[in-house]
Short mmCIF file of N, CA and C and ligand atoms in Angstrom, two decimals:
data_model
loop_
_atom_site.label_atom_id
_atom_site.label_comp_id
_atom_site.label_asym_id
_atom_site.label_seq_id
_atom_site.Cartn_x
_atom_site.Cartn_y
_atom_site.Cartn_z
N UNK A 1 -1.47 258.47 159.82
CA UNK A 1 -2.73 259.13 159.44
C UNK A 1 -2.45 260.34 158.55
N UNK A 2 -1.34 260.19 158.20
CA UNK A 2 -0.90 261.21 157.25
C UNK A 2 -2.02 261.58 156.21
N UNK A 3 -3.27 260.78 155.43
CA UNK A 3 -3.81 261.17 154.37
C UNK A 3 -4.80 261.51 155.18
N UNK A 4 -5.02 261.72 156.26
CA UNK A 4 -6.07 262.39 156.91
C UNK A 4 -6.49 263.57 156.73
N UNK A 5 -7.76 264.31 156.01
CA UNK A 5 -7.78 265.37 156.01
C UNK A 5 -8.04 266.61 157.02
N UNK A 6 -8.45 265.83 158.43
CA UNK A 6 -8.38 266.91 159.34
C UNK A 6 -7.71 266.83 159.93
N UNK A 7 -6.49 265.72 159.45
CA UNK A 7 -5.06 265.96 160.38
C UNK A 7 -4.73 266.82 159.94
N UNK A 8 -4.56 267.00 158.47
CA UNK A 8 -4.08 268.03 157.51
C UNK A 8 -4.68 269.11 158.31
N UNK A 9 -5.82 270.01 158.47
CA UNK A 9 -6.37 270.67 158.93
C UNK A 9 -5.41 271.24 160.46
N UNK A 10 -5.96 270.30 161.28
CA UNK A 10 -4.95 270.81 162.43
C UNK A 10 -3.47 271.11 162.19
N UNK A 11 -2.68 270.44 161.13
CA UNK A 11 -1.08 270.91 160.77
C UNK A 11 -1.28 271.58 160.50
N UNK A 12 -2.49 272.74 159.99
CA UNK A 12 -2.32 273.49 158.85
C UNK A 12 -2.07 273.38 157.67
N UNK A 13 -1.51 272.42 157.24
CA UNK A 13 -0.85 271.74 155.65
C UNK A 13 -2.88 271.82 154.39
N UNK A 14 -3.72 271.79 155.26
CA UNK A 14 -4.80 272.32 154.48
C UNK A 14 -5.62 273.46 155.02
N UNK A 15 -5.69 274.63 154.17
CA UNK A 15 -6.79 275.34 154.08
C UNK A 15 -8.06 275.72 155.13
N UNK A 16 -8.63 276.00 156.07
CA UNK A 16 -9.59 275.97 156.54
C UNK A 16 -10.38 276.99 157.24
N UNK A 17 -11.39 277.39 157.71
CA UNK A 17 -11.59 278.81 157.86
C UNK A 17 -11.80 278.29 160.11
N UNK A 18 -10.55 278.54 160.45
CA UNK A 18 -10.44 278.27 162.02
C UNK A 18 -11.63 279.54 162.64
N UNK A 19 -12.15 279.17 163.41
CA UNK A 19 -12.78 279.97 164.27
C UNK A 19 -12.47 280.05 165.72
N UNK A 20 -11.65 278.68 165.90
CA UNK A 20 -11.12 278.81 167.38
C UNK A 20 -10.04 277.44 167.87
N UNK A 21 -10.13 277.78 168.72
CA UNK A 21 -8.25 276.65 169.15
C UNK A 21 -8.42 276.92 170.79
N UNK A 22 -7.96 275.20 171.28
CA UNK A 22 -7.57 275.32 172.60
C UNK A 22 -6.58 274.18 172.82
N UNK A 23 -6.12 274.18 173.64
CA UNK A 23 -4.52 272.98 173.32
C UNK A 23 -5.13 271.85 173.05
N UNK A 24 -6.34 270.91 173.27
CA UNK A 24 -6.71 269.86 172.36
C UNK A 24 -7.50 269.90 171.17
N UNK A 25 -8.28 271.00 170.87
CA UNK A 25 -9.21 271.29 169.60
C UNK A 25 -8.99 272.03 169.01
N UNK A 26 -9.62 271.97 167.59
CA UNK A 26 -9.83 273.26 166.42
C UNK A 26 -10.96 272.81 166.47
N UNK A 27 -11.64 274.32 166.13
CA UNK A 27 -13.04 274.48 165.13
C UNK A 27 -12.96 275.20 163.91
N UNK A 28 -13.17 274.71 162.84
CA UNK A 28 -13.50 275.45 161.82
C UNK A 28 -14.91 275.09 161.26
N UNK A 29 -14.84 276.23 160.17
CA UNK A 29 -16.31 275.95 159.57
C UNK A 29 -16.04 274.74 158.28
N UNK A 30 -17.60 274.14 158.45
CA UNK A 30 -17.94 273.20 157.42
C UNK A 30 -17.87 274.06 156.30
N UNK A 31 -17.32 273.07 155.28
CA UNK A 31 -17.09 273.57 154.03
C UNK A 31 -18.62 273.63 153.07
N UNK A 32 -19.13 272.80 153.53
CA UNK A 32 -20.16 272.27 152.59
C UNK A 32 -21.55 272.72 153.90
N UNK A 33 -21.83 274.18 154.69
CA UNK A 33 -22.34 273.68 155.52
C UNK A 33 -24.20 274.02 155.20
N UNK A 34 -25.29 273.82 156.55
CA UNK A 34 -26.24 273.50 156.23
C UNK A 34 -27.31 274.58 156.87
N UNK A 35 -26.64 275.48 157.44
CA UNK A 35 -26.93 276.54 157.89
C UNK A 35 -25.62 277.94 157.83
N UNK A 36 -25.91 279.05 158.16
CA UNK A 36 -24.18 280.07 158.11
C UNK A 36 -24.11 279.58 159.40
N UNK A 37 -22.47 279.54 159.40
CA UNK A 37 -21.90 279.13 160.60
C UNK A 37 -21.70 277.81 160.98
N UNK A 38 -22.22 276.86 159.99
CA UNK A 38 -22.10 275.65 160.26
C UNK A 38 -20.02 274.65 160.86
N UNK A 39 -20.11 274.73 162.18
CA UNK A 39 -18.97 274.30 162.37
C UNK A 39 -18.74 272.84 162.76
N UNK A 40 -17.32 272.60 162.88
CA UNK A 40 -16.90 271.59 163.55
C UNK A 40 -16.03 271.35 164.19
N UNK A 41 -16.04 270.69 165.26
CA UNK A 41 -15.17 270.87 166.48
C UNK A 41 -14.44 269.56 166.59
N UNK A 42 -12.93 269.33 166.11
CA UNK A 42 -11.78 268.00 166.32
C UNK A 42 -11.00 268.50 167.22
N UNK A 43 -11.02 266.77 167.62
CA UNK A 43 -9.59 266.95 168.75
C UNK A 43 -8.51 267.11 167.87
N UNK A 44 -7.39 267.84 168.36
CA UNK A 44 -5.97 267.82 167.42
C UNK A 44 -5.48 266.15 167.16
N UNK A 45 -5.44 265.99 168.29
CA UNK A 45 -5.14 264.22 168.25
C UNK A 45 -5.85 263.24 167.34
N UNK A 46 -5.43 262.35 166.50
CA UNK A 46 -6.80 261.91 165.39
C UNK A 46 -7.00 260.71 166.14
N UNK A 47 -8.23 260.29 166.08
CA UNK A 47 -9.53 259.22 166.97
C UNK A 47 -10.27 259.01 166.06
N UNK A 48 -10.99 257.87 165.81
CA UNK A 48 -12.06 258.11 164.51
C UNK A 48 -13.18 258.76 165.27
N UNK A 49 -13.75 258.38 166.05
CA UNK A 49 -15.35 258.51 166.77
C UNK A 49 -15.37 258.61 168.22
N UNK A 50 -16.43 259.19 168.97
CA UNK A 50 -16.51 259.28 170.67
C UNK A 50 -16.70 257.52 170.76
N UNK A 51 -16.81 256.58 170.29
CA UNK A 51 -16.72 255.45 170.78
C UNK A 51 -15.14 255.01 170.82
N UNK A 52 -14.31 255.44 169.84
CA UNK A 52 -12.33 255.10 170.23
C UNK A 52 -12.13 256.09 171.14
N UNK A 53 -12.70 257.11 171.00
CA UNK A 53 -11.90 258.31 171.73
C UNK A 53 -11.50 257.93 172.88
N UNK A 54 -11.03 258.45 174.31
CA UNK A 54 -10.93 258.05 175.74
C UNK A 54 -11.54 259.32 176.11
N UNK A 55 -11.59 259.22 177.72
CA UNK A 55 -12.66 260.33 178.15
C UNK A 55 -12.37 261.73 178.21
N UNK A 56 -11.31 261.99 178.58
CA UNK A 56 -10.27 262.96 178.35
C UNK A 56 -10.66 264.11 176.78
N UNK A 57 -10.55 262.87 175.87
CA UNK A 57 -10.72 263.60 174.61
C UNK A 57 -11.85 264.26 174.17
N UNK A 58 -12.67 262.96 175.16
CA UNK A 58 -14.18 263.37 175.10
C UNK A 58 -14.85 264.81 175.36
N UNK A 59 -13.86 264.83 177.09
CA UNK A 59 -14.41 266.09 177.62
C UNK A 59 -13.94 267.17 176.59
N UNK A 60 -12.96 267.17 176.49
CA UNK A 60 -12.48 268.62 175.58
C UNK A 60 -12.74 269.13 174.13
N UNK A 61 -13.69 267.92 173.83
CA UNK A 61 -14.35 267.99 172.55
C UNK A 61 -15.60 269.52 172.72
N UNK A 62 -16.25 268.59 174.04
CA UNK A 62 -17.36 269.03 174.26
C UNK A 62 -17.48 270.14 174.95
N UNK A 63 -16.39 270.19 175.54
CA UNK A 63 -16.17 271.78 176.23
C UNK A 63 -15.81 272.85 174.98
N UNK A 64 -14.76 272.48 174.42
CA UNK A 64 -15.13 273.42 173.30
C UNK A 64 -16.75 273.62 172.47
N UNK A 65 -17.05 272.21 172.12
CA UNK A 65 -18.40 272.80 171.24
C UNK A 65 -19.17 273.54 172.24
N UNK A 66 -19.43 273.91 173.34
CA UNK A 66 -20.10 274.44 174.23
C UNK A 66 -19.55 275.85 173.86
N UNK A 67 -18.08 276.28 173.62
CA UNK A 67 -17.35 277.51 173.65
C UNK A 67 -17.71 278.19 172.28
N UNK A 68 -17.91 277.33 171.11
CA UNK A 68 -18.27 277.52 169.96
C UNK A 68 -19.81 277.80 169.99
N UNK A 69 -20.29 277.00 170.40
CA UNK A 69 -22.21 277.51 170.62
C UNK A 69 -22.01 278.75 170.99
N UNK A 70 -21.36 279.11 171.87
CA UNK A 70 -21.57 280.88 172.63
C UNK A 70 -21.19 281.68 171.37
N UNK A 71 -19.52 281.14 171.16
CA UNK A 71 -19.65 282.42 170.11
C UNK A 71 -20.68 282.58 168.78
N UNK A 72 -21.08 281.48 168.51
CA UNK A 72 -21.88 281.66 167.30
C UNK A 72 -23.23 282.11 167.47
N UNK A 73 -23.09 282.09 168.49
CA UNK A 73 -24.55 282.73 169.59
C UNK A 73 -24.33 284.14 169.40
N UNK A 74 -23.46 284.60 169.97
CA UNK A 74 -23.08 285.82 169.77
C UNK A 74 -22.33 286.44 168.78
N UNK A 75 -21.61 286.16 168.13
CA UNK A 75 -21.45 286.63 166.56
C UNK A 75 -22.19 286.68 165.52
N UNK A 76 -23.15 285.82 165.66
CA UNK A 76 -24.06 285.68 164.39
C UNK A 76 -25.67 285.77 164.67
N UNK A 77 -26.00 286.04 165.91
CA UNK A 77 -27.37 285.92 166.56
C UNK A 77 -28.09 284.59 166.32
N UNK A 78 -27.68 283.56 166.44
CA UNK A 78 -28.21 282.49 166.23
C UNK A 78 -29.00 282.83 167.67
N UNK A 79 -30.24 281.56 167.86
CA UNK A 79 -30.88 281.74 168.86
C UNK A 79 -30.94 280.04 169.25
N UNK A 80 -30.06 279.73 168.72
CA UNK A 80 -30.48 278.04 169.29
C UNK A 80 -29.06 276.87 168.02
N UNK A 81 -28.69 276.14 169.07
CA UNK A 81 -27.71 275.08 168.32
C UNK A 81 -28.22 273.58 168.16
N UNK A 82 -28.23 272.97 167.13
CA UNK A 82 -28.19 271.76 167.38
C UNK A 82 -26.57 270.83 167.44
N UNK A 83 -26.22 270.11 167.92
CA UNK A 83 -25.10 269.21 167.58
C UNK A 83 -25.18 267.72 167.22
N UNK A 84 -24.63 267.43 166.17
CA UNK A 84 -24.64 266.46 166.22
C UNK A 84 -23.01 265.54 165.79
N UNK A 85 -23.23 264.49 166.37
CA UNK A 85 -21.80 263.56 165.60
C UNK A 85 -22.49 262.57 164.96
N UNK A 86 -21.50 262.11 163.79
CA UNK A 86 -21.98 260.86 162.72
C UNK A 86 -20.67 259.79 164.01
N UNK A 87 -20.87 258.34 163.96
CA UNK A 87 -20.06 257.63 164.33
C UNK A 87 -20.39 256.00 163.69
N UNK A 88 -19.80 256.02 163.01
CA UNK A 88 -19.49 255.01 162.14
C UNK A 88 -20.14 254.95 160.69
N UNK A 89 -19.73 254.33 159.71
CA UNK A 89 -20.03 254.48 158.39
C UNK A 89 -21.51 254.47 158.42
N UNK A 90 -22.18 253.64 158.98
CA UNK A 90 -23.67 253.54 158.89
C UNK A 90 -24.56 254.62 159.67
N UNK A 91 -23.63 255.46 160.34
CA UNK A 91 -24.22 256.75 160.74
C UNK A 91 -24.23 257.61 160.05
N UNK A 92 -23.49 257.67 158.75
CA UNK A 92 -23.01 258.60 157.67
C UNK A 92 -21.85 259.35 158.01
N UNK A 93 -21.38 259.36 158.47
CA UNK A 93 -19.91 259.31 159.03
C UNK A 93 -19.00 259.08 158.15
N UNK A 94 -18.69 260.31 156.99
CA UNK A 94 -17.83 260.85 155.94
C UNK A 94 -16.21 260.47 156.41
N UNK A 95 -16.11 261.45 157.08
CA UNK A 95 -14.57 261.46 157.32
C UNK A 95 -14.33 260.73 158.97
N UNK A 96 -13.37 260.30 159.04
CA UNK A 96 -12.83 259.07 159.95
C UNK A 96 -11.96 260.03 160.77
N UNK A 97 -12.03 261.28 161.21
CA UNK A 97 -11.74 261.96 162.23
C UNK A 97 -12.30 262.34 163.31
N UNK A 98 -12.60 262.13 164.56
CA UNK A 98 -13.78 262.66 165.20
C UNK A 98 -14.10 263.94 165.43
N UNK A 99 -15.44 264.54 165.04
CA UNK A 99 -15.80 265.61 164.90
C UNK A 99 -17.46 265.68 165.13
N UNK A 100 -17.77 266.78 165.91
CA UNK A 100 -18.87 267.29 166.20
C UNK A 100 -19.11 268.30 165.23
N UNK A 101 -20.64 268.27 164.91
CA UNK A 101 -21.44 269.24 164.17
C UNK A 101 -21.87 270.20 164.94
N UNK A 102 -21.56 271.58 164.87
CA UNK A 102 -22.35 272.12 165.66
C UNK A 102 -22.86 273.63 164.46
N UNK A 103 -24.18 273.25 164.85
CA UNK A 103 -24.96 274.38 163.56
C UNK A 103 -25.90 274.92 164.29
N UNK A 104 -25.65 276.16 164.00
CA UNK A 104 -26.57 277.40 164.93
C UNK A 104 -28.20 277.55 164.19
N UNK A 105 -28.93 277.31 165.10
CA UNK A 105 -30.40 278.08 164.14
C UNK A 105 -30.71 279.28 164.83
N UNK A 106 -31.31 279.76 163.39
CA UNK A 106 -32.13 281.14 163.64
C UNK A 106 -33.49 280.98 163.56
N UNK A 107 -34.25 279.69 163.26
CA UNK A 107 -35.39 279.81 163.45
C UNK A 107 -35.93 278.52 162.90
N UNK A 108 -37.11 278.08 164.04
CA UNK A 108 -37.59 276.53 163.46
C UNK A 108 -37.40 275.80 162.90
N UNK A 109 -37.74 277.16 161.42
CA UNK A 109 -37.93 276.58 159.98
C UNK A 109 -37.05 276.72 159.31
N UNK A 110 -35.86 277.19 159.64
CA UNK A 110 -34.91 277.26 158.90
C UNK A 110 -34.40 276.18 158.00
N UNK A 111 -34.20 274.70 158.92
CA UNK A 111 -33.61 273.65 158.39
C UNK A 111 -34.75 272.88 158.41
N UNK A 112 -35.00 271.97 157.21
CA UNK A 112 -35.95 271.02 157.07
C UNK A 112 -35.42 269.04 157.66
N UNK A 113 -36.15 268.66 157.87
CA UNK A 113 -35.44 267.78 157.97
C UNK A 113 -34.50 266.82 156.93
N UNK A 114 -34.98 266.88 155.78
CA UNK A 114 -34.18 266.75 154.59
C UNK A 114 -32.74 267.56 154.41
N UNK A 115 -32.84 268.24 155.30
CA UNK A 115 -31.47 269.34 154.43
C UNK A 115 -30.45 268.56 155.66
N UNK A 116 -30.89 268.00 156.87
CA UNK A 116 -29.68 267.29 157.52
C UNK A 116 -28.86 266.25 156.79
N UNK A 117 -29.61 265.93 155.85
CA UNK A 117 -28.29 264.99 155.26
C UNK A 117 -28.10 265.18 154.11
N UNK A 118 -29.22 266.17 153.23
CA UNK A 118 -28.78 266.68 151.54
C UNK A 118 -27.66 267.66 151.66
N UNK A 119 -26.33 267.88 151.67
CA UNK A 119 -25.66 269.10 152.15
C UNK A 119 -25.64 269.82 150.54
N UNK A 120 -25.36 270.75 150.88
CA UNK A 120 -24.88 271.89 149.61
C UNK A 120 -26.38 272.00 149.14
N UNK A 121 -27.10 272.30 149.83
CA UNK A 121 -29.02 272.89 149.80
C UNK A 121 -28.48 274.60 149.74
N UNK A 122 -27.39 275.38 150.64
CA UNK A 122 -27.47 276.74 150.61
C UNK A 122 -26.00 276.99 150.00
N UNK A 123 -25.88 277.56 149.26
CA UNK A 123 -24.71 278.04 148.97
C UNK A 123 -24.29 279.34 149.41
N UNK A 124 -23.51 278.85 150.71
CA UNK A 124 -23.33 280.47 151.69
C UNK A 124 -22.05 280.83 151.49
N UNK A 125 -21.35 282.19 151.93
CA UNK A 125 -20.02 282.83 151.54
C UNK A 125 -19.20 282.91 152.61
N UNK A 126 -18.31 281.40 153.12
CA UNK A 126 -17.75 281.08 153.66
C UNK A 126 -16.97 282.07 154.42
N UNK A 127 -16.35 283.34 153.48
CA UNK A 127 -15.06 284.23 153.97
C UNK A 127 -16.16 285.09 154.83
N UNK A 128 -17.09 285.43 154.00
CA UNK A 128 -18.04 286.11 154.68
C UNK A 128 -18.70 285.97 156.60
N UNK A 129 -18.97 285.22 156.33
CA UNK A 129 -19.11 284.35 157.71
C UNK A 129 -18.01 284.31 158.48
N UNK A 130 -17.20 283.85 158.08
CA UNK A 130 -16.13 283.32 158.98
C UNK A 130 -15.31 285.11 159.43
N UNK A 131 -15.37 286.17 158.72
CA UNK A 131 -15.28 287.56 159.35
C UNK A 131 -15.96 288.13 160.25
N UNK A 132 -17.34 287.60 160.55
CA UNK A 132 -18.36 288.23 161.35
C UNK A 132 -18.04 287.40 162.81
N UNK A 133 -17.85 286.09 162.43
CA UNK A 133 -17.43 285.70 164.08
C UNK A 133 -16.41 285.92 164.27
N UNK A 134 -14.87 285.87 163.59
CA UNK A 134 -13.70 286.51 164.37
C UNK A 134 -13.36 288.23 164.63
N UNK A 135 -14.25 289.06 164.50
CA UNK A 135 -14.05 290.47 164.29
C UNK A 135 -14.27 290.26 165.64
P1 AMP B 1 -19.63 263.50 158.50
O1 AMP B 1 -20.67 262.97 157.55
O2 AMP B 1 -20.17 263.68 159.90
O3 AMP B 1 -18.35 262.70 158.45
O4 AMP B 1 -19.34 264.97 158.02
C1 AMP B 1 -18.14 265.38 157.44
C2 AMP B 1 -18.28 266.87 157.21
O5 AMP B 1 -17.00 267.36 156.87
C3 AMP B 1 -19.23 267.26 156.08
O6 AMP B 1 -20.25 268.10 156.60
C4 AMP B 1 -18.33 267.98 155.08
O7 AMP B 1 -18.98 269.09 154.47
C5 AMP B 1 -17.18 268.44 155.96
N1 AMP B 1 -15.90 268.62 155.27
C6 AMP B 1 -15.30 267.77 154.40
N2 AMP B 1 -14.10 268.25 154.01
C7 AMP B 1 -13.94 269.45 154.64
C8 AMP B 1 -12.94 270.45 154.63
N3 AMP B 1 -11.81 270.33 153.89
N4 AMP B 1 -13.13 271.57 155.38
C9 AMP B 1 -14.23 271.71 156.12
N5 AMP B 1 -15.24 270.80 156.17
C10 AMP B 1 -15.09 269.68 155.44
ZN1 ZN B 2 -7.08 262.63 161.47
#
């Protein structure tokens, strides 16, 4: 899985703005995301989807995105998360690593329902963001 890009990610061998780590996950932020703070939460181990995954992987997916909701709760005053996962191509399911969406709202109206799958609707300042939750 070497051309994997969120294997790359977890080696470190690419770029990414980490927000957090526990011996089976990273979260970093979406590059392209759809709200500030828009993250995502992989197992280190590569799986394509919660349907290969085993349960194990499962849980620690989700225990982290739970750990990530708080902080982005509290770093950024979000007042509410949605999550979601793509799983399989016809879900829209980009990259073949398994990964949870987890995007904080600040309010109703923030996200339209169109902007869940038009990405690059806000052009937000990644470094920016990603300082306010690790300070
Ligand atoms: P999905 O459609 O669920 O597979 O979503 C893949 C997500 O990965 C998209 O929201 C992309 O913006 C995001 N993404 C792709 N490449 C990177 C990257 N190098 N760093 C962070 N996020 C990425
Ligand atoms: Zn991978």
């Amino acid at each position: 899985m070497s051309e994997c890009i969120f294997c790359k990610i977890v080696k470190g061998e690419l770029k990414a703005y980490k927000i957090y780590e526990n011996n089976e996950c990273i979260a970093f932020l979406d590059i392209n995301p759809i709200n500030p703070g828009h993250t995502l939460v992989v197992p280190k181990k590569h799986v394509e989807n919660i349907l290969e995954a085993d349960n194990d992987t499962i849980s620690a997916v989700f225990t982290a995105v739970r750990e990530v909701s708080k902080l982005l709760i509290n770093k950024l005053g979000a007042s509410g998360i949605n999550i979601i996962h793509n799983a399989g191509r016809a879900a829209n399911q980009e990259i073949m690593h398994f990964h949870v969406h987890v995007i904080p709202r600040y309010d109703p109206e923030d996200i339209g329902l169109v902007d869940w799958w038009r990405r690059n609707i806000k052009k937000l300042n990644l470094e920016e963001i990603y300082r306010r939750i690790i300070s």
